[in-house]
CSV table of C-alpha atoms in Angstrom, one decimal:
chain,number,residue,atom,x,y,z
Q,259,MET,CA,37.8,-69.2,84.2
Q,260,ASN,CA,34.6,-71.2,83.3
Q,261,GLY,CA,35.4,-74.7,82.2
Q,262,ALA,CA,32.3,-75.2,80.1
Q,263,ASP,CA,32.8,-71.9,78.3
Q,264,THR,CA,36.4,-72.8,77.7
Q,265,SER,CA,35.6,-76.2,76.3
Q,266,TRP,CA,33.0,-74.9,73.9
Q,267,ILE,CA,35.2,-72.1,72.5
Q,268,LEU,CA,38.1,-74.6,72.1
Q,269,THR,CA,35.7,-76.7,70.0
Q,270,ALA,CA,34.4,-73.6,68.1
Q,271,THR,CA,37.9,-72.5,67.3
Q,272,ALA,CA,38.7,-75.8,65.6
Q,273,LEU,CA,35.4,-75.6,63.7
Q,274,VAL,CA,36.1,-72.1,62.4
Q,275,LEU,CA,39.6,-73.2,61.2
Q,276,LEU,CA,37.9,-76.1,59.5
Q,277,MET,CA,35.9,-73.6,57.5
Q,278,THR,CA,39.1,-72.3,55.8
Q,279,MET,CA,41.1,-75.6,55.6
Q,280,PRO,CA,39.7,-77.7,54.1
Q,281,GLY,CA,36.1,-76.3,53.8
Q,282,LEU,CA,36.6,-73.1,51.8
Q,283,ALA,CA,39.6,-74.5,50.0
Q,284,LEU,CA,37.7,-77.4,48.6
Q,285,PHE,CA,34.6,-75.3,47.9
Q,286,TYR,CA,36.6,-72.9,45.7
Q,287,ALA,CA,38.9,-75.6,44.3
Q,288,GLY,CA,35.9,-77.5,42.9
Q,289,LEU,CA,34.5,-74.4,41.2
Q,290,VAL,CA,37.6,-73.7,39.0
Q,291,GLN,CA,39.1,-75.5,36.1
Q,292,ALA,CA,41.1,-78.6,36.8
Q,293,LYS,CA,44.3,-76.9,35.8
Q,294,ASN,CA,43.9,-74.3,38.6
Q,295,ILE,CA,42.8,-76.5,41.5
Q,296,LEU,CA,46.2,-76.5,43.3
Q,297,SER,CA,46.5,-72.7,42.9
Q,298,VAL,CA,43.3,-72.1,44.8
Q,299,LEU,CA,44.3,-74.5,47.5
Q,300,MET,CA,47.7,-72.8,47.8
Q,301,HIS,CA,46.1,-69.4,48.1
Q,302,CYS,CA,43.9,-70.6,51.0
Q,303,VAL,CA,46.8,-72.3,52.9
Q,304,ALA,CA,49.3,-69.5,52.4
Q,305,ILE,CA,46.8,-66.8,53.5
Q,306,ALA,CA,45.9,-68.8,56.6
Q,307,CYS,CA,49.5,-69.0,57.6
Q,308,LEU,CA,50.3,-65.3,56.8
Q,309,ALA,CA,47.1,-64.1,58.6
Q,310,SER,CA,48.0,-66.1,61.7
Q,311,ILE,CA,51.4,-64.6,62.1
Q,312,LEU,CA,50.1,-61.0,61.4
Q,313,TRP,CA,47.3,-61.5,63.9
Q,314,PHE,CA,49.9,-62.7,66.5
Q,315,MET,CA,52.2,-59.8,65.9
Q,316,PHE,CA,49.9,-56.8,65.4
Q,317,GLY,CA,46.3,-57.7,64.6
Q,318,TYR,CA,45.0,-58.9,67.9
Q,319,SER,CA,46.3,-55.9,69.8
Q,320,LEU,CA,45.1,-53.3,67.3
Q,321,ALA,CA,41.7,-54.9,67.1
Q,322,PHE,CA,40.9,-55.8,70.7
Q,323,THR,CA,42.9,-53.9,73.2
Q,324,GLU,CA,41.9,-50.5,74.6
Q,325,GLY,CA,42.7,-47.6,72.2
Q,326,ASN,CA,40.4,-45.1,70.7
Q,327,ALA,CA,37.2,-45.2,68.7
Q,328,LEU,CA,39.1,-46.0,65.4
Q,329,ILE,CA,41.8,-48.4,66.4
Q,330,GLY,CA,43.0,-50.4,69.4
Q,331,GLY,CA,46.2,-50.0,71.4
Q,332,LEU,CA,49.7,-51.6,71.4
Q,333,SER,CA,49.6,-53.3,74.7
Q,334,ARG,CA,49.5,-56.8,73.2
Q,335,ILE,CA,51.8,-56.4,70.2
Q,336,GLY,CA,53.4,-59.8,69.8
Q,337,LEU,CA,51.1,-60.9,72.7
Q,338,VAL,CA,53.5,-59.3,75.2
Q,339,GLY,CA,52.1,-59.4,78.7
Q,340,MET,CA,49.7,-62.3,78.0
Q,341,GLU,CA,50.3,-65.0,80.7
Q,342,ARG,CA,49.0,-68.5,80.9
Q,343,ASP,CA,46.4,-67.4,83.4
Q,344,SER,CA,45.4,-64.2,81.6
Q,345,LEU,CA,41.6,-64.2,81.1
Q,346,SER,CA,39.3,-62.6,78.6
Q,347,GLY,CA,35.9,-62.8,80.3
Q,348,THR,CA,35.4,-66.4,81.4
Q,349,ILE,CA,37.9,-68.0,79.0
Q,350,PRO,CA,41.7,-67.8,78.8
Q,351,GLU,CA,42.9,-64.8,76.8
Q,352,SER,CA,45.1,-67.2,74.7
Q,353,LEU,CA,41.9,-68.9,73.6
Q,354,TRP,CA,40.2,-65.6,72.7
Q,355,VAL,CA,43.3,-64.7,70.6
Q,356,ILE,CA,43.2,-67.9,68.6
Q,357,PHE,CA,39.4,-68.0,68.3
Q,358,GLN,CA,39.5,-64.5,66.7
Q,359,MET,CA,42.6,-65.5,64.7
Q,360,THR,CA,40.5,-68.1,62.9
Q,361,PHE,CA,38.1,-65.3,61.8
Q,362,ALA,CA,41.1,-63.2,60.7
Q,363,VAL,CA,42.2,-66.3,58.7
Q,364,ILE,CA,39.0,-67.0,56.8
Q,365,THR,CA,38.1,-63.4,55.9
Q,366,PRO,CA,40.9,-62.6,53.5
Q,367,ALA,CA,40.7,-66.2,52.2
Q,368,LEU,CA,37.1,-65.5,51.2
Q,369,MET,CA,38.4,-63.0,48.7
Q,370,VAL,CA,40.3,-65.7,46.8
Q,371,GLY,CA,37.1,-66.6,45.0
Q,372,ALA,CA,37.0,-63.3,43.1
Q,373,PHE,CA,40.4,-63.5,41.5
Q,374,VAL,CA,41.1,-67.2,40.8
Q,375,GLU,CA,42.8,-68.5,37.7
Q,376,ARG,CA,44.6,-65.3,36.7
Q,377,ILE,CA,46.4,-63.6,39.6
Q,378,LYS,CA,50.1,-63.6,40.5
Q,379,PHE,CA,50.8,-65.5,43.7
Q,380,SER,CA,53.1,-62.7,45.0
Q,381,ALA,CA,50.2,-60.3,44.5
Q,382,VAL,CA,47.9,-62.5,46.5
Q,383,LEU,CA,50.3,-62.5,49.5
Q,384,ILE,CA,50.8,-58.7,49.5
Q,385,ILE,CA,47.2,-57.9,49.0
Q,386,ALA,CA,46.0,-60.3,51.7
Q,387,GLY,CA,48.5,-59.2,54.3
Q,388,ALA,CA,48.0,-55.5,53.7
Q,389,TRP,CA,44.2,-55.9,53.6
Q,390,LEU,CA,44.1,-57.8,56.9
Q,391,MET,CA,45.9,-55.0,58.7
Q,392,LEU,CA,44.3,-52.0,56.9
Q,393,VAL,CA,40.7,-53.1,56.4
Q,394,TYR,CA,39.9,-56.1,58.6
Q,395,VAL,CA,41.7,-55.0,61.8
Q,396,PRO,CA,40.2,-51.5,62.0
Q,397,VAL,CA,36.7,-52.7,61.2
Q,398,THR,CA,37.0,-55.4,63.8
Q,399,HIS,CA,37.9,-52.8,66.4
Q,400,TRP,CA,35.0,-50.6,65.3
Q,401,VAL,CA,32.4,-53.4,65.8
Q,402,TRP,CA,33.8,-55.9,68.3
Q,403,GLY,CA,36.6,-54.0,70.0
Q,404,GLY,CA,34.6,-51.2,71.5
Q,405,GLY,CA,35.1,-48.8,68.6
Q,406,TRP,CA,32.7,-46.2,67.2
Q,407,LEU,CA,30.2,-48.6,65.6
Q,408,ALA,CA,29.9,-50.6,68.9
Q,409,GLN,CA,29.3,-47.3,70.7
Q,410,LEU,CA,26.5,-46.5,68.2
Q,411,GLY,CA,24.9,-49.9,69.1
Q,412,VAL,CA,25.4,-51.7,65.9
Q,413,ILE,CA,24.5,-55.4,66.0
Q,414,ASP,CA,26.9,-57.8,64.2
Q,415,PHE,CA,27.0,-61.0,66.2
Q,416,ALA,CA,29.4,-63.0,64.1
Q,417,GLY,CA,30.6,-61.0,61.2
Q,418,GLY,CA,28.0,-59.7,58.7
Q,419,ILE,CA,29.9,-56.4,58.6
Q,420,VAL,CA,33.3,-57.4,59.9
Q,421,VAL,CA,33.7,-60.5,57.7
Q,422,HIS,CA,31.2,-60.5,54.8
Q,423,VAL,CA,30.8,-56.9,53.8
Q,424,THR,CA,34.5,-56.2,54.0
Q,425,ALA,CA,35.5,-59.3,52.0
Q,426,GLY,CA,32.7,-59.0,49.5
Q,427,VAL,CA,33.3,-55.4,48.6
Q,428,SER,CA,37.1,-55.7,48.5
Q,429,ALA,CA,36.9,-58.9,46.4
Q,430,ALA,CA,34.8,-57.1,43.8
Q,431,VAL,CA,37.3,-54.2,43.7
Q,432,ILE,CA,40.2,-56.6,43.2
Q,433,ALA,CA,38.4,-58.5,40.5
Q,434,LEU,CA,37.6,-55.2,38.7
Q,435,MET,CA,41.2,-53.9,38.9
Q,436,LEU,CA,42.7,-57.3,37.9
Q,437,GLY,CA,40.4,-57.7,34.9
Q,438,ALA,CA,38.3,-60.6,33.7
Q,439,ARG,CA,39.4,-64.1,32.9
Q,440,ASN,CA,40.0,-64.8,29.2
Q,441,GLY,CA,36.7,-65.6,27.6
Q,442,PHE,CA,34.6,-64.0,30.3
Q,443,PRO,CA,31.6,-64.2,30.4
Q,444,SER,CA,30.4,-66.5,27.6
Q,445,GLY,CA,33.6,-68.6,27.3
Q,446,VAL,CA,34.2,-69.4,31.0
Q,447,ARG,CA,34.0,-73.1,31.6
Q,448,PRO,CA,31.8,-74.7,34.3
Q,449,PRO,CA,33.2,-76.1,37.6
Q,450,HIS,CA,35.4,-79.0,37.1
Q,451,ALA,CA,34.4,-81.0,40.2
Q,452,PRO,CA,30.8,-80.3,41.5
Q,453,TRP,CA,31.2,-83.1,44.1
Q,454,MET,CA,34.2,-81.2,45.6
Q,455,VAL,CA,32.1,-78.0,45.8
Q,456,MET,CA,29.4,-79.9,47.8
Q,457,VAL,CA,32.0,-81.4,50.2
Q,458,GLY,CA,33.6,-78.0,50.8
Q,459,ALA,CA,30.2,-76.4,51.3
Q,460,SER,CA,29.2,-79.1,53.8
Q,461,LEU,CA,32.4,-78.5,55.8
Q,462,LEU,CA,31.6,-74.8,55.8
Q,463,TRP,CA,28.1,-75.5,57.0
Q,464,VAL,CA,29.4,-77.6,59.9
Q,465,GLY,CA,32.2,-75.1,60.7
Q,466,TRP,CA,29.7,-72.3,60.7
Q,467,PHE,CA,28.2,-73.6,63.9
Q,468,GLY,CA,31.5,-72.7,65.6
Q,469,PHE,CA,31.6,-69.4,63.7
Q,470,ASN,CA,28.2,-68.3,64.9
Q,471,GLY,CA,27.6,-70.4,68.0
Q,472,GLY,CA,31.1,-69.6,69.2
Q,473,SER,CA,30.5,-65.9,69.0
Q,474,ALA,CA,28.4,-66.2,72.1
Q,475,VAL,CA,31.7,-66.8,73.9
Q,476,ALA,CA,29.9,-69.0,76.4
Q,477,ALA,CA,28.3,-72.5,76.6
Q,478,ASN,CA,24.7,-71.2,77.0
Q,479,GLY,CA,21.4,-70.6,75.4
Q,480,ASP,CA,22.7,-67.8,73.2
Q,481,ALA,CA,25.2,-70.3,71.6
Q,482,THR,CA,22.6,-73.0,71.1
Q,483,MET,CA,20.0,-70.6,69.6
Q,484,ALA,CA,22.7,-69.2,67.3
Q,485,ILE,CA,23.4,-72.7,66.0
Q,486,LEU,CA,19.7,-73.5,65.5
Q,487,VAL,CA,19.0,-70.3,63.6
Q,488,THR,CA,22.2,-70.8,61.5
Q,489,HIS,CA,21.0,-74.2,60.4
Q,490,LEU,CA,17.5,-73.1,59.6
Q,491,SER,CA,18.6,-70.2,57.5
Q,492,ALA,CA,21.1,-72.3,55.6
Q,493,ALA,CA,18.5,-75.0,54.9
Q,494,THR,CA,15.9,-72.4,53.8
Q,495,ALA,CA,18.2,-70.6,51.4
Q,496,SER,CA,19.4,-73.9,49.9
Q,497,LEU,CA,15.9,-74.9,49.0
Q,498,VAL,CA,15.0,-71.4,47.7
Q,499,TRP,CA,18.1,-71.4,45.4
Q,500,MET,CA,17.3,-74.9,44.2
Q,501,VAL,CA,13.6,-74.0,43.4
Q,502,ILE,CA,14.6,-70.7,41.6
Q,503,GLU,CA,17.2,-72.6,39.5
Q,504,TRP,CA,14.8,-75.4,38.8
Q,505,VAL,CA,12.1,-73.1,37.6
Q,506,LYS,CA,14.4,-70.9,35.6
Q,507,PHE,CA,16.6,-73.5,34.0
Q,508,GLY,CA,14.5,-76.7,34.2
Q,509,ARG,CA,17.1,-78.5,36.4
Q,510,PRO,CA,18.3,-78.2,40.0
Q,511,SER,CA,22.1,-78.5,40.4
Q,512,ILE,CA,24.3,-79.6,43.2
Q,513,VAL,CA,26.4,-76.4,42.8
Q,514,GLY,CA,23.3,-74.3,42.9
Q,515,ILE,CA,21.9,-75.8,46.1
Q,516,VAL,CA,25.1,-75.5,48.0
Q,517,THR,CA,25.7,-72.0,46.8
Q,518,GLY,CA,22.3,-71.3,48.3
Q,519,THR,CA,23.6,-72.8,51.5
Q,520,ILE,CA,26.5,-70.4,51.7
Q,521,ALA,CA,24.1,-67.5,51.0
Q,522,GLY,CA,21.9,-68.5,53.9
Q,523,LEU,CA,24.9,-68.9,56.2
Q,524,ALA,CA,26.3,-65.5,55.3
Q,525,THR,CA,22.8,-63.8,55.7
Q,526,ILE,CA,22.2,-65.2,59.2
Q,527,THR,CA,25.7,-64.5,60.5
Q,528,PRO,CA,25.2,-61.0,61.8
Q,529,ALA,CA,21.7,-61.8,63.2
Q,530,SER,CA,22.5,-65.2,64.7
Q,531,GLY,CA,22.7,-63.9,68.2
Q,532,SER,CA,19.5,-61.8,67.9
Q,533,VAL,CA,16.7,-63.5,65.9
Q,534,GLY,CA,14.6,-66.5,66.7
Q,535,PRO,CA,13.8,-69.5,64.5
Q,536,MET,CA,11.1,-67.7,62.5
Q,537,GLY,CA,13.4,-64.8,61.9
Q,538,ALA,CA,16.0,-67.2,60.6
Q,539,ILE,CA,13.5,-68.7,58.1
Q,540,LEU,CA,12.7,-65.3,56.8
Q,541,LEU,CA,16.4,-64.3,56.5
Q,542,GLY,CA,17.2,-67.6,54.7
Q,543,LEU,CA,14.3,-66.8,52.3
Q,544,ALA,CA,15.6,-63.3,51.7
Q,545,GLY,CA,19.2,-64.4,51.4
Q,546,GLY,CA,18.4,-67.1,48.9
Q,547,VAL,CA,16.4,-64.8,46.6
Q,548,ILE,CA,18.5,-61.7,46.8
Q,549,CYS,CA,21.9,-63.5,46.4
Q,550,PHE,CA,20.6,-65.6,43.5
Q,551,TYR,CA,19.8,-62.5,41.5
Q,552,ALA,CA,22.8,-60.6,42.7
Q,553,VAL,CA,25.1,-63.2,41.0
Q,554,ASP,CA,23.7,-62.3,37.6
Q,555,PHE,CA,23.7,-58.6,38.4
Q,556,VAL,CA,27.4,-58.5,39.4
Q,557,LYS,CA,28.5,-60.6,36.5
Q,558,HIS,CA,26.3,-59.4,33.6
Q,559,LYS,CA,25.0,-56.0,34.6
Q,560,MET,CA,28.1,-54.7,36.4
Q,561,ASN,CA,30.4,-56.8,34.1
Q,562,ILE,CA,32.7,-57.7,37.0
Q,563,ASP,CA,34.3,-61.2,36.8
Q,564,ASP,CA,33.9,-61.9,40.5
Q,565,SER,CA,34.7,-65.5,39.5
Q,566,LEU,CA,33.2,-67.4,42.4
Q,567,ASP,CA,30.6,-64.8,43.5
Q,568,VAL,CA,32.2,-63.4,46.6
Q,569,LEU,CA,30.3,-60.1,46.5
Q,570,ALA,CA,27.0,-61.5,45.4
Q,571,VAL,CA,26.9,-64.3,48.0
Q,572,HIS,CA,29.0,-63.1,50.9
Q,573,GLY,CA,28.9,-59.3,50.6
Q,574,ILE,CA,25.3,-59.0,49.6
Q,575,GLY,CA,24.2,-61.8,51.9
Q,576,GLY,CA,26.0,-60.3,54.9
Q,577,ALA,CA,24.6,-56.9,54.2
Q,578,THR,CA,21.1,-58.3,53.8
Q,579,GLY,CA,21.2,-60.0,57.2
Q,580,THR,CA,22.8,-57.0,58.8
Q,581,LEU,CA,20.0,-54.7,57.6
Q,582,LEU,CA,17.0,-56.9,58.0
Q,583,LEU,CA,17.8,-58.0,61.5
Q,584,ALA,CA,16.6,-54.6,62.6
Q,585,PHE,CA,13.0,-55.7,61.8
Q,586,LEU,CA,13.3,-59.2,63.3
Q,587,LEU,CA,14.7,-58.5,66.7
Q,588,ALA,CA,11.3,-59.0,68.3
Q,589,PHE,CA,9.7,-61.4,65.7
Q,590,GLY,CA,8.6,-64.7,67.2
Q,591,SER,CA,9.8,-66.7,70.1
Q,592,GLY,CA,13.5,-66.8,70.8
Q,593,ALA,CA,14.2,-63.3,69.5
Q,594,ALA,CA,16.4,-61.2,71.6
Q,595,GLY,CA,14.3,-58.0,71.5
Q,596,TYR,CA,15.4,-54.4,71.2
Q,597,ALA,CA,17.9,-52.6,73.4
Q,598,ASP,CA,16.6,-49.9,75.7
Q,599,GLY,CA,15.6,-46.8,73.7
Q,600,MET,CA,15.8,-48.6,70.3
Q,601,ASN,CA,13.1,-49.6,67.8
Q,602,ALA,CA,13.1,-51.1,64.3
Q,603,MET,CA,13.8,-47.9,62.5
Q,604,SER,CA,16.4,-46.5,64.9
Q,605,GLN,CA,18.2,-49.9,64.8
Q,606,PHE,CA,18.0,-50.0,61.0
Q,607,GLY,CA,19.6,-46.6,60.8
Q,608,VAL,CA,22.6,-47.8,62.9
Q,609,GLN,CA,22.9,-51.0,60.9
Q,610,ALA,CA,22.8,-49.0,57.6
Q,611,ILE,CA,25.6,-46.7,58.8
Q,612,GLY,CA,27.7,-49.7,59.7
Q,613,VAL,CA,27.2,-51.3,56.3
Q,614,VAL,CA,27.7,-48.2,54.2
Q,615,VAL,CA,30.8,-46.8,56.0
Q,616,THR,CA,32.4,-50.3,56.1
Q,617,ALA,CA,31.7,-50.7,52.4
Q,618,ILE,CA,33.2,-47.3,51.5
Q,619,TRP,CA,36.3,-47.9,53.7
Q,620,SER,CA,36.8,-51.4,52.2
Q,621,LEU,CA,36.5,-50.0,48.7
Q,622,VAL,CA,38.9,-47.1,49.1
Q,623,VAL,CA,41.6,-48.9,51.0
Q,624,THR,CA,41.5,-51.9,48.7
Q,625,VAL,CA,41.9,-49.6,45.6
Q,626,VAL,CA,45.1,-48.2,47.2
Q,627,ILE,CA,46.4,-51.6,48.2
Q,628,VAL,CA,45.9,-53.1,44.8
Q,629,TRP,CA,47.3,-50.0,43.0
Q,630,ILE,CA,50.5,-50.2,45.1
Q,631,THR,CA,50.7,-54.0,44.6
Q,632,LYS,CA,50.5,-53.5,40.9
Q,633,LYS,CA,53.4,-51.1,41.0
Q,634,LEU,CA,55.5,-53.4,43.2
Q,635,VAL,CA,55.0,-56.9,41.6
Q,636,GLY,CA,52.2,-56.6,39.0
Q,637,LEU,CA,48.8,-58.3,39.4
Q,638,ARG,CA,48.2,-60.7,36.6
Q,639,VAL,CA,50.0,-63.7,35.1
Q,640,ASP,CA,50.8,-63.6,31.4
Q,641,LYS,CA,48.4,-65.0,28.9
Q,642,GLU,CA,50.5,-68.2,28.4
Q,643,ALA,CA,50.4,-69.0,32.1
Q,644,GLU,CA,46.7,-68.4,32.2
Q,645,THR,CA,46.2,-70.7,29.3
Q,646,THR,CA,48.5,-73.4,30.7
Q,647,GLY,CA,46.9,-73.1,34.2
Q,648,LEU,CA,48.4,-71.6,37.4
Q,649,ASP,CA,49.1,-75.1,38.9
Q,650,LEU,CA,51.8,-75.8,36.4
Q,651,ALA,CA,52.9,-72.3,35.4
Q,652,VAL,CA,53.2,-70.9,38.9
Q,653,HIS,CA,53.6,-73.8,41.3
Q,654,GLY,CA,55.1,-76.5,39.0
Q,655,GLU,CA,52.5,-79.1,40.1
Q,656,THR,CA,49.3,-80.6,38.7
Q,657,GLY,CA,46.3,-81.7,40.6
Q,658,TYR,CA,45.5,-84.6,38.4
Q,659,ARG,CA,47.7,-87.1,36.5
Q,660,ASN,CA,46.5,-88.9,33.3
C-alpha cells in the first residue's frame, strides 16, 4: 500500500460524492419550479442510497473482477473475500470499491434532469436500479474492467463513455417515452432559483477534481495534470457559453455561464488523463460551442423535453471529448502521446466504436427498462399532481413556506 496514493483517493472519493450530494442535487433543484425542488432533491438522495447498496451487492464484482470480455465475475458478490488488507494496486481494495461506488452513484443521478417535474417516484427507483445493473455495470466492465473496449485500446480516463454517453442517451430515451411537461416548449417556466444553480455548479466544479484527478489512482503527475486540464476546459467553456448567449440574446446569464461550466467539465472528462493544457483549451472551446447548440437541437428540432439538458450537455459533451481526444494526444506540452502502433485516425476509429456501441446499448436497454417499468407501476403522475407540484403531491412537503 502506498500512503500518498491512499490519502489522495480517500480525498477524491469524498469529492466525487460531493458532486451528487449536494452539488448535482442543488444544480438541478434550482433549475426546476419552486413546487418541485424537494422532488429533485429526493430523487438524487434516493438514487445515491440505492446505487450504493446495489454496487456493494453486485455492481462492483460484475464491473471489476475477472470475467469475460462482456461482464465481470462473481468473486466479489457482496464483497465476499475482501479483507482489510486486500489491495487494488497501491491502495486498499475497500477504497477502490467506494471510489468507484461514487461514480455509480452520480451516473444514474445525472439522468434525473431529463424527467423532472412529471415522473412517478416509484418509476425513478425502478429505472435507476435496473439501469445501473444493465447499462452502467456492463459498460464499466467494457472500458475500465478489462472488457472488449479496453482490449481495443479505447481511452476514457474518467467517464466520457462510461458516465456521460450512457447517462445522456438513456436520459433522452426516458424523457421521450415519458412525454413532455405540460406547456412544453413555450409554456415552460424559467429556473426558480438561479443562485442555487450556480452554487450546485460550483460544487460540481470542485468535486470534478476528484472525479478526474482521482482517476489517476495515484498521487502523481497524471493526477495533477488531470486537475489542471479539467479546470482550464471548464473555464474556457464557461466563457464561450457566456459570449454566445450575450451575442445571441443581448444578456449574459448566471444559468448560462454555469451550464457552460458543466459542458466543459463533461467534455474534458474522457481526455483528462491524455491531453495537455492547450488540448484542454480546445476541448473547452469545442464543448462550449457544440453543447450550446445541442440544447436547442434536442429541445426544438428533436422535440424532446430533456428538461435540464442531460443529453445536450453531458451526452454530447462526453462524446465530443471522447472523439476529439484522438487528435489531441500529441498536441502541445503535457500531452500523453499515442500508444505504440496508434495514430490519430486509428485512435479515432476506436473512440468512435466506443461511443456508437455504448449509445446503442444504452438506448436499447433503456427502452426495455422503461417499457417494463410502465407496465409495473406506470411512469407519469396525473395532471393534477403535475399542476400541484411533486413536492406536495408525492412527498407531502413543500420547499418554501409563505
